[in-house]
Structure formats: C-alpha cells, structure tokens
Amino acid sequence: MTIKADHRHLYLQVIDRLKSDIEAGIFKENEKLPSEFELSKSLGVSRATLREALRLLEEENVIVRRHGVGTFVNPKPLFTSGIEHLSSISSMIEAAGMEPGSRFLKATEHVPSEEDLKRFQCDGEDKILTIERVRTADGEPVVYCIDRLPASFLPTDFVEKKEVSLFSALEQSGKIHVAYAVTYIDPVGYHEQASPILNCGRETALLVLKQLHYDEHDQVVLYSKNYFRADKFSFHVVRKRV
C-alpha cells in the first residue's frame, strides 16, 4: 500500500507511515530496515523523498544509519525527563520501575586549574575533588558521571562512604543549598572513555549533560558532566509562549 493519501509533503507521510509501522511492530527495535530501493518501491515514493524522511527520523533518534551496514530501528528510551526541574538520575530510573544503583570508580584530589579558579572562585591553596561513578538500572550501566567541586564542600569521609548521595553530602553542613543549575546538552558518537564504561558499541550515541550547579548566592558549587546512553534516555523541555 502506497502512502499518497493526503495533500501533505510526501516525506511527512513517509515519516508517519514508518513510525506507525515501528509502533505496530512491523519493524522491531534494533531490526534492520529494508533497503532504500525496497522501501521506496513499497511506499510508492522516490528514493530522494525516502532519504529526506530517513534523515529526519534519524535526527529524532527513531532510527540510526550505519555506514556500509544499513538502517536500524532505535529502541525507545527507557527513561525520559524534562529538564526544567533538577531531578536525580535515581528518580528517573525508579519512575521506569527499575532499581537504581551506583558504582564508584575513583576520586582524585588535585590543585585547581585556571578554569576551576574562575568557576568556583577559589584560590590556589584549595583542593579540587573529581569523582567518577557509573549509575546503573537493574545492574546495567546507563550513565557515566564525572563530578568536580572543591574538596572542602564535602564531608571528609565522603569518599570512604562512596554510596552517599552527592547532593545530600554537599548540603550536609547546612551551609550549601543547590538552588538551580545551568545545563548544556551535546550529542556525541562513540566516546573513547565513556562508551566502553557504558558497554556501548560504536553505533550507540551518547548524550552529554554538562551542568553548573549554583547555590542561593549564585555561586557555582558543583560542575558535573554526565554521559547518558541515548538509547536509554531522552530529555525534553516545556516551552511557554511569551
């Protein structure tokens, strides 16, 4: 059955048809789609129209095109969240009905870089602590976390405890309260450090969230860089008309 049933652009009809077929299970997650020749013939459209539809579907992360291999259906993200509010990774995992976990990798203490001095408004005698952890869902690694902050902001036994929430530890003294964060999101392909930690092949994309966490006095108290598996997580933002 061809899709020339309405007056919209054909590539939009192709997008809707392919999404419908994926939703109906005609094309399953991680399954390879038919060739462009076969798809264009079955849908009754040109290969140029099909390619435009596939390009947009790839931008939406519905499919992934692997050079020299073919086009595959991406699995639906298990975890989704808005980024208007600060919410923990654990809460996102729990909302999906899975058990959150954390694996401590390492913590290193070092002198502040020039960027640290500007970011945290600290001096050269302060020590900066970098903490690396992996967050898991039902035991599967899904997020690689790198957190960086002045060591004096945390209790001295934080590293030994390992499993304690970073936010809870940061606010334990009562002197620091994380009020808001500024977030930057970047998509990346295979990452030499993060991808192996998350058991990702070269075909699995990552989403990198870089966040500057501020206290009530607009002072940066934590910088985090989190690598999320794009096949597991999606993020959205609600935009209101003004």
PDB file of C-alpha atoms in Angstrom:
ATOM      1  CA  MET A   1       0.000   0.000   0.000  1.00  0.00           C
ATOM      2  CA  THR A   2       1.395   3.350  -1.005  1.00  0.00           C
ATOM      3  CA  ILE A   3       1.047   6.463   1.138  1.00  0.00           C
ATOM      4  CA  LYS A   4      -0.215   9.041  -1.384  1.00  0.00           C
ATOM      5  CA  ALA A   5      -3.397   9.520   0.621  1.00  0.00           C
ATOM      6  CA  ASP A   6      -3.339  13.196   1.644  1.00  0.00           C
ATOM      7  CA  HIS A   7      -2.006  16.521   0.464  1.00  0.00           C
ATOM      8  CA  ARG A   8       0.950  16.933   2.807  1.00  0.00           C
ATOM      9  CA  HIS A   9       4.535  16.676   1.598  1.00  0.00           C
ATOM     10  CA  LEU A  10       5.331  13.068   0.779  1.00  0.00           C
ATOM     11  CA  TYR A  11       8.301  12.897   3.125  1.00  0.00           C
ATOM     12  CA  LEU A  12       5.993  13.768   6.055  1.00  0.00           C
ATOM     13  CA  GLN A  13       3.683  10.930   5.038  1.00  0.00           C
ATOM     14  CA  VAL A  14       6.653   8.590   4.858  1.00  0.00           C
ATOM     15  CA  ILE A  15       7.714   9.613   8.377  1.00  0.00           C
ATOM     16  CA  ASP A  16       4.233   8.953   9.758  1.00  0.00           C
ATOM     17  CA  ARG A  17       3.987   5.613   7.960  1.00  0.00           C
ATOM     18  CA  LEU A  18       7.355   4.365   9.191  1.00  0.00           C
ATOM     19  CA  LYS A  19       6.634   5.490  12.739  1.00  0.00           C
ATOM     20  CA  SER A  20       3.289   3.694  12.576  1.00  0.00           C
ATOM     21  CA  ASP A  21       4.930   0.515  11.280  1.00  0.00           C
ATOM     22  CA  ILE A  22       7.519   0.670  14.081  1.00  0.00           C
ATOM     23  CA  GLU A  23       4.785   1.236  16.677  1.00  0.00           C
ATOM     24  CA  ALA A  24       2.811  -1.710  15.279  1.00  0.00           C
ATOM     25  CA  GLY A  25       5.848  -3.971  15.481  1.00  0.00           C
ATOM     26  CA  ILE A  26       6.208  -4.414  11.735  1.00  0.00           C
ATOM     27  CA  PHE A  27       9.732  -3.099  12.180  1.00  0.00           C
ATOM     28  CA  LYS A  28      11.091  -4.088  15.603  1.00  0.00           C
ATOM     29  CA  GLU A  29      13.701  -2.440  17.827  1.00  0.00           C
ATOM     30  CA  ASN A  30      17.267  -2.992  16.624  1.00  0.00           C
ATOM     31  CA  GLU A  31      15.905  -4.552  13.424  1.00  0.00           C
ATOM     32  CA  LYS A  32      17.400  -3.616  10.075  1.00  0.00           C
ATOM     33  CA  LEU A  33      15.000  -1.835   7.723  1.00  0.00           C
ATOM     34  CA  PRO A  34      14.619  -2.950   4.093  1.00  0.00           C
ATOM     35  CA  SER A  35      16.939  -1.294   1.589  1.00  0.00           C
ATOM     36  CA  GLU A  36      16.135   2.175   0.253  1.00  0.00           C
ATOM     37  CA  PHE A  37      15.174   0.592  -3.058  1.00  0.00           C
ATOM     38  CA  GLU A  38      12.727  -1.802  -1.406  1.00  0.00           C
ATOM     39  CA  LEU A  39      11.244   0.825   0.899  1.00  0.00           C
ATOM     40  CA  SER A  40      10.773   3.454  -1.786  1.00  0.00           C
ATOM     41  CA  LYS A  41       9.161   0.869  -4.065  1.00  0.00           C
ATOM     42  CA  SER A  42       6.755  -0.417  -1.382  1.00  0.00           C
ATOM     43  CA  LEU A  43       5.772   3.120  -0.349  1.00  0.00           C
ATOM     44  CA  GLY A  44       5.466   4.429  -3.898  1.00  0.00           C
ATOM     45  CA  VAL A  45       7.842   7.355  -3.424  1.00  0.00           C
ATOM     46  CA  SER A  46      11.163   8.386  -4.890  1.00  0.00           C
ATOM     47  CA  ARG A  47      14.404   7.490  -3.152  1.00  0.00           C
ATOM     48  CA  ALA A  48      15.062  11.221  -2.679  1.00  0.00           C
ATOM     49  CA  THR A  49      11.784  11.556  -0.748  1.00  0.00           C
ATOM     50  CA  LEU A  50      12.598   8.474   1.306  1.00  0.00           C
ATOM     51  CA  ARG A  51      16.094   9.759   2.131  1.00  0.00           C
ATOM     52  CA  GLU A  52      14.683  13.054   3.408  1.00  0.00           C
ATOM     53  CA  ALA A  53      12.261  11.147   5.646  1.00  0.00           C
ATOM     54  CA  LEU A  54      15.042   8.905   6.933  1.00  0.00           C
ATOM     55  CA  ARG A  55      17.247  11.905   7.617  1.00  0.00           C
ATOM     56  CA  LEU A  56      14.580  13.492   9.810  1.00  0.00           C
ATOM     57  CA  LEU A  57      13.810  10.202  11.557  1.00  0.00           C
ATOM     58  CA  GLU A  58      17.491   9.875  12.385  1.00  0.00           C
ATOM     59  CA  GLU A  59      17.504  13.398  13.837  1.00  0.00           C
ATOM     60  CA  GLU A  60      14.604  12.312  16.058  1.00  0.00           C
ATOM     61  CA  ASN A  61      16.643   9.258  17.102  1.00  0.00           C
ATOM     62  CA  VAL A  62      13.914   6.954  15.793  1.00  0.00           C
ATOM     63  CA  ILE A  63      16.405   5.199  13.512  1.00  0.00           C
ATOM     64  CA  VAL A  64      20.161   5.013  13.141  1.00  0.00           C
ATOM     65  CA  ARG A  65      22.000   4.689   9.823  1.00  0.00           C
ATOM     66  CA  ARG A  66      25.259   2.772   9.967  1.00  0.00           C
ATOM     67  CA  HIS A  67      27.521   3.451   7.019  1.00  0.00           C
ATOM     68  CA  GLY A  68      28.005   0.396   4.870  1.00  0.00           C
ATOM     69  CA  VAL A  69      25.674  -1.697   7.034  1.00  0.00           C
ATOM     70  CA  GLY A  70      22.127  -0.347   6.803  1.00  0.00           C
ATOM     71  CA  THR A  71      19.379   1.466   8.672  1.00  0.00           C
ATOM     72  CA  PHE A  72      18.169   0.153  12.031  1.00  0.00           C
ATOM     73  CA  VAL A  73      15.267   0.913  14.370  1.00  0.00           C
ATOM     74  CA  ASN A  74      16.459   2.516  17.589  1.00  0.00           C
ATOM     75  CA  PRO A  75      14.978   1.126  20.803  1.00  0.00           C
ATOM     76  CA  LYS A  76      12.708   3.525  22.664  1.00  0.00           C
ATOM     77  CA  PRO A  77      14.370   5.311  25.581  1.00  0.00           C
ATOM     78  CA  LEU A  78      13.511   3.684  28.907  1.00  0.00           C
ATOM     79  CA  PHE A  79      13.931   6.915  30.827  1.00  0.00           C
ATOM     80  CA  THR A  80      12.628  10.327  29.907  1.00  0.00           C
ATOM     81  CA  SER A  81      12.582  13.570  31.814  1.00  0.00           C
ATOM     82  CA  GLY A  82      12.017  17.279  31.454  1.00  0.00           C
ATOM     83  CA  ILE A  83      14.985  19.452  32.256  1.00  0.00           C
ATOM     84  CA  GLU A  84      13.014  22.356  33.736  1.00  0.00           C
ATOM     85  CA  HIS A  85      13.461  20.911  37.227  1.00  0.00           C
ATOM     86  CA  LEU A  86      16.500  19.392  38.902  1.00  0.00           C
ATOM     87  CA  SER A  87      15.727  15.717  39.339  1.00  0.00           C
ATOM     88  CA  SER A  88      18.066  12.914  40.254  1.00  0.00           C
ATOM     89  CA  ILE A  89      19.103  10.112  37.945  1.00  0.00           C
ATOM     90  CA  SER A  90      17.847   7.686  40.574  1.00  0.00           C
ATOM     91  CA  SER A  91      14.335   9.165  40.439  1.00  0.00           C
ATOM     92  CA  MET A  92      14.250   8.805  36.646  1.00  0.00           C
ATOM     93  CA  ILE A  93      15.253   5.154  36.920  1.00  0.00           C
ATOM     94  CA  GLU A  94      12.736   4.496  39.691  1.00  0.00           C
ATOM     95  CA  ALA A  95       9.981   6.124  37.617  1.00  0.00           C
ATOM     96  CA  ALA A  96      10.635   3.485  34.956  1.00  0.00           C
ATOM     97  CA  GLY A  97      10.124   0.749  37.536  1.00  0.00           C
ATOM     98  CA  MET A  98      13.788  -0.211  37.744  1.00  0.00           C
ATOM     99  CA  GLU A  99      16.271  -0.393  40.595  1.00  0.00           C
ATOM    100  CA  PRO A 100      18.850   2.431  40.609  1.00  0.00           C
ATOM    101  CA  GLY A 101      22.402   1.718  41.642  1.00  0.00           C
ATOM    102  CA  SER A 102      25.824   3.328  41.711  1.00  0.00           C
ATOM    103  CA  ARG A 103      29.335   2.042  41.124  1.00  0.00           C
ATOM    104  CA  PHE A 104      32.149   4.146  42.494  1.00  0.00           C
ATOM    105  CA  LEU A 105      35.107   4.270  40.104  1.00  0.00           C
ATOM    106  CA  LYS A 106      37.588   6.689  41.613  1.00  0.00           C
ATOM    107  CA  ALA A 107      38.146  10.033  43.295  1.00  0.00           C
ATOM    108  CA  THR A 108      41.164  12.226  42.681  1.00  0.00           C
ATOM    109  CA  GLU A 109      42.228  15.351  44.543  1.00  0.00           C
ATOM    110  CA  HIS A 110      44.329  17.946  42.738  1.00  0.00           C
ATOM    111  CA  VAL A 111      45.255  21.597  42.632  1.00  0.00           C
ATOM    112  CA  PRO A 112      42.714  23.834  40.871  1.00  0.00           C
ATOM    113  CA  SER A 113      43.171  24.661  37.218  1.00  0.00           C
ATOM    114  CA  GLU A 114      42.691  28.168  35.869  1.00  0.00           C
ATOM    115  CA  GLU A 115      39.167  27.171  34.883  1.00  0.00           C
ATOM    116  CA  ASP A 116      38.475  25.868  38.407  1.00  0.00           C
ATOM    117  CA  LEU A 117      39.677  29.131  39.938  1.00  0.00           C
ATOM    118  CA  LYS A 118      37.242  31.108  37.791  1.00  0.00           C
ATOM    119  CA  ARG A 119      34.367  28.621  38.064  1.00  0.00           C
ATOM    120  CA  PHE A 120      34.416  28.124  41.844  1.00  0.00           C
ATOM    121  CA  GLN A 121      36.014  31.463  42.785  1.00  0.00           C
ATOM    122  CA  CYS A 122      38.508  29.585  44.924  1.00  0.00           C
ATOM    123  CA  ASP A 123      42.202  30.223  45.473  1.00  0.00           C
ATOM    124  CA  GLY A 124      45.277  28.221  44.576  1.00  0.00           C
ATOM    125  CA  GLU A 125      45.526  26.604  48.011  1.00  0.00           C
ATOM    126  CA  ASP A 126      42.140  24.920  47.726  1.00  0.00           C
ATOM    127  CA  LYS A 127      41.936  21.320  46.558  1.00  0.00           C
ATOM    128  CA  ILE A 128      39.567  20.219  43.804  1.00  0.00           C
ATOM    129  CA  LEU A 129      37.942  16.778  44.009  1.00  0.00           C
ATOM    130  CA  THR A 130      36.951  14.877  40.855  1.00  0.00           C
ATOM    131  CA  ILE A 131      34.622  11.915  41.418  1.00  0.00           C
ATOM    132  CA  GLU A 132      33.836   9.323  38.751  1.00  0.00           C
ATOM    133  CA  ARG A 133      30.857   6.986  39.119  1.00  0.00           C
ATOM    134  CA  VAL A 134      28.607   4.804  36.985  1.00  0.00           C
ATOM    135  CA  ARG A 135      24.857   4.868  37.569  1.00  0.00           C
ATOM    136  CA  THR A 136      23.022   1.626  36.896  1.00  0.00           C
ATOM    137  CA  ALA A 137      19.447   0.499  36.213  1.00  0.00           C
ATOM    138  CA  ASP A 138      18.760  -3.077  37.346  1.00  0.00           C
ATOM    139  CA  GLY A 139      22.514  -3.534  37.371  1.00  0.00           C
ATOM    140  CA  GLU A 140      23.066  -2.298  33.807  1.00  0.00           C
ATOM    141  CA  PRO A 141      25.350   0.753  33.371  1.00  0.00           C
ATOM    142  CA  VAL A 142      23.396   3.656  31.855  1.00  0.00           C
ATOM    143  CA  VAL A 143      25.141   6.882  32.953  1.00  0.00           C
ATOM    144  CA  TYR A 144      28.815   7.723  33.437  1.00  0.00           C
ATOM    145  CA  CYS A 145      29.163  10.635  35.861  1.00  0.00           C
ATOM    146  CA  ILE A 146      32.092  12.966  36.411  1.00  0.00           C
ATOM    147  CA  ASP A 147      31.617  15.463  39.243  1.00  0.00           C
ATOM    148  CA  ARG A 148      34.066  18.217  40.111  1.00  0.00           C
ATOM    149  CA  LEU A 149      33.964  20.514  43.148  1.00  0.00           C
ATOM    150  CA  PRO A 150      36.134  21.983  45.929  1.00  0.00           C
ATOM    151  CA  ALA A 151      37.029  19.196  48.346  1.00  0.00           C
ATOM    152  CA  SER A 152      36.165  21.429  51.307  1.00  0.00           C
ATOM    153  CA  PHE A 153      32.486  21.394  50.258  1.00  0.00           C
ATOM    154  CA  LEU A 154      32.149  17.705  51.179  1.00  0.00           C
ATOM    155  CA  PRO A 155      32.490  15.812  54.477  1.00  0.00           C
ATOM    156  CA  THR A 156      35.969  14.344  54.914  1.00  0.00           C
ATOM    157  CA  ASP A 157      34.587  10.780  54.909  1.00  0.00           C
ATOM    158  CA  PHE A 158      32.540  11.141  51.708  1.00  0.00           C
ATOM    159  CA  VAL A 159      34.918   9.166  49.504  1.00  0.00           C
ATOM    160  CA  GLU A 160      35.057   6.300  52.030  1.00  0.00           C
ATOM    161  CA  LYS A 161      31.264   6.038  52.148  1.00  0.00           C
ATOM    162  CA  LYS A 162      31.055   6.048  48.311  1.00  0.00           C
ATOM    163  CA  GLU A 163      27.315   5.308  48.051  1.00  0.00           C
ATOM    164  CA  VAL A 164      26.135   8.514  49.728  1.00  0.00           C
ATOM    165  CA  SER A 165      24.200  10.934  47.510  1.00  0.00           C
ATOM    166  CA  LEU A 166      26.462  13.741  46.342  1.00  0.00           C
ATOM    167  CA  PHE A 167      23.722  16.351  46.751  1.00  0.00           C
ATOM    168  CA  SER A 168      22.946  15.122  50.267  1.00  0.00           C
ATOM    169  CA  ALA A 169      26.620  15.201  51.208  1.00  0.00           C
ATOM    170  CA  LEU A 170      27.052  18.644  49.669  1.00  0.00           C
ATOM    171  CA  GLU A 171      24.175  20.049  51.744  1.00  0.00           C
ATOM    172  CA  GLN A 172      25.017  18.117  54.919  1.00  0.00           C
ATOM    173  CA  SER A 173      26.764  21.022  56.633  1.00  0.00           C
ATOM    174  CA  GLY A 174      23.772  23.271  56.094  1.00  0.00           C
ATOM    175  CA  LYS A 175      25.989  25.933  54.560  1.00  0.00           C
ATOM    176  CA  ILE A 176      25.328  24.921  50.948  1.00  0.00           C
ATOM    177  CA  HIS A 177      21.997  24.504  49.204  1.00  0.00           C
ATOM    178  CA  VAL A 178      21.815  23.775  45.486  1.00  0.00           C
ATOM    179  CA  ALA A 179      19.253  26.231  44.161  1.00  0.00           C
ATOM    180  CA  TYR A 180      19.455  25.791  40.396  1.00  0.00           C
ATOM    181  CA  ALA A 181      21.613  24.574  37.544  1.00  0.00           C
ATOM    182  CA  VAL A 182      22.530  25.705  34.062  1.00  0.00           C
ATOM    183  CA  THR A 183      22.576  22.760  31.674  1.00  0.00           C
ATOM    184  CA  TYR A 184      24.164  22.254  28.274  1.00  0.00           C
ATOM    185  CA  ILE A 185      23.283  19.156  26.216  1.00  0.00           C
ATOM    186  CA  ASP A 186      25.511  17.855  23.449  1.00  0.00           C
ATOM    187  CA  PRO A 187      25.035  14.678  21.380  1.00  0.00           C
ATOM    188  CA  VAL A 188      28.195  12.679  20.766  1.00  0.00           C
ATOM    189  CA  GLY A 189      29.043   9.480  18.953  1.00  0.00           C
ATOM    190  CA  TYR A 190      31.443   6.881  20.247  1.00  0.00           C
ATOM    191  CA  HIS A 191      33.486   8.216  23.183  1.00  0.00           C
ATOM    192  CA  GLU A 192      36.812   6.544  23.895  1.00  0.00           C
ATOM    193  CA  GLN A 193      36.387   6.760  27.664  1.00  0.00           C
ATOM    194  CA  ALA A 194      32.638   6.758  28.340  1.00  0.00           C
ATOM    195  CA  SER A 195      31.400   4.281  25.715  1.00  0.00           C
ATOM    196  CA  PRO A 196      33.376   1.250  26.979  1.00  0.00           C
ATOM    197  CA  ILE A 197      32.345   2.023  30.574  1.00  0.00           C
ATOM    198  CA  LEU A 198      28.689   2.015  29.478  1.00  0.00           C
ATOM    199  CA  ASN A 199      29.128  -1.137  27.352  1.00  0.00           C
ATOM    200  CA  CYS A 200      28.293   0.828  24.196  1.00  0.00           C
ATOM    201  CA  GLY A 201      29.331  -0.153  20.701  1.00  0.00           C
ATOM    202  CA  ARG A 202      30.332   2.404  18.108  1.00  0.00           C
ATOM    203  CA  GLU A 203      26.754   2.547  16.822  1.00  0.00           C
ATOM    204  CA  THR A 204      25.345   3.762  20.171  1.00  0.00           C
ATOM    205  CA  ALA A 205      25.186   7.527  20.574  1.00  0.00           C
ATOM    206  CA  LEU A 206      25.560   9.354  23.882  1.00  0.00           C
ATOM    207  CA  LEU A 207      24.005  12.496  25.320  1.00  0.00           C
ATOM    208  CA  VAL A 208      26.360  14.632  27.391  1.00  0.00           C
ATOM    209  CA  LEU A 209      24.788  16.876  30.022  1.00  0.00           C
ATOM    210  CA  LYS A 210      27.181  19.497  31.365  1.00  0.00           C
ATOM    211  CA  GLN A 211      25.752  21.208  34.420  1.00  0.00           C
ATOM    212  CA  LEU A 212      26.866  24.106  36.556  1.00  0.00           C
ATOM    213  CA  HIS A 213      25.083  23.889  39.922  1.00  0.00           C
ATOM    214  CA  TYR A 214      24.610  27.156  41.808  1.00  0.00           C
ATOM    215  CA  ASP A 215      23.716  27.926  45.404  1.00  0.00           C
ATOM    216  CA  GLU A 216      21.307  30.606  46.571  1.00  0.00           C
ATOM    217  CA  HIS A 217      24.047  33.226  46.234  1.00  0.00           C
ATOM    218  CA  ASP A 218      24.666  32.403  42.557  1.00  0.00           C
ATOM    219  CA  GLN A 219      27.961  30.740  43.403  1.00  0.00           C
ATOM    220  CA  VAL A 220      28.957  27.599  41.459  1.00  0.00           C
ATOM    221  CA  VAL A 221      29.277  24.733  43.940  1.00  0.00           C
ATOM    222  CA  LEU A 222      29.409  21.744  41.600  1.00  0.00           C
ATOM    223  CA  TYR A 223      30.293  21.067  37.979  1.00  0.00           C
ATOM    224  CA  SER A 224      29.096  17.784  36.530  1.00  0.00           C
ATOM    225  CA  LYS A 225      29.498  16.079  33.194  1.00  0.00           C
ATOM    226  CA  ASN A 226      27.175  13.115  32.710  1.00  0.00           C
ATOM    227  CA  TYR A 227      27.266  10.755  29.741  1.00  0.00           C
ATOM    228  CA  PHE A 228      23.830   9.215  29.140  1.00  0.00           C
ATOM    229  CA  ARG A 229      23.167   6.356  26.751  1.00  0.00           C
ATOM    230  CA  ALA A 230      20.968   7.916  24.055  1.00  0.00           C
ATOM    231  CA  ASP A 231      19.203   4.587  23.521  1.00  0.00           C
ATOM    232  CA  LYS A 232      18.110   4.633  27.179  1.00  0.00           C
ATOM    233  CA  PHE A 233      17.456   8.309  27.952  1.00  0.00           C
ATOM    234  CA  SER A 234      15.637  11.194  26.329  1.00  0.00           C
ATOM    235  CA  PHE A 235      15.183  14.733  27.610  1.00  0.00           C
ATOM    236  CA  HIS A 236      12.633  17.395  26.781  1.00  0.00           C
ATOM    237  CA  VAL A 237      11.786  20.923  27.797  1.00  0.00           C
ATOM    238  CA  VAL A 238       8.410  22.638  28.081  1.00  0.00           C
ATOM    239  CA  ARG A 239       8.497  25.983  26.327  1.00  0.00           C
ATOM    240  CA  LYS A 240       5.726  28.505  27.072  1.00  0.00           C
ATOM    241  CA  ARG A 241       4.734  31.258  24.719  1.00  0.00           C
ATOM    242  CA  VAL A 242       5.522  34.762  25.979  1.00  0.00           C
TER     243      VAL A 242
END
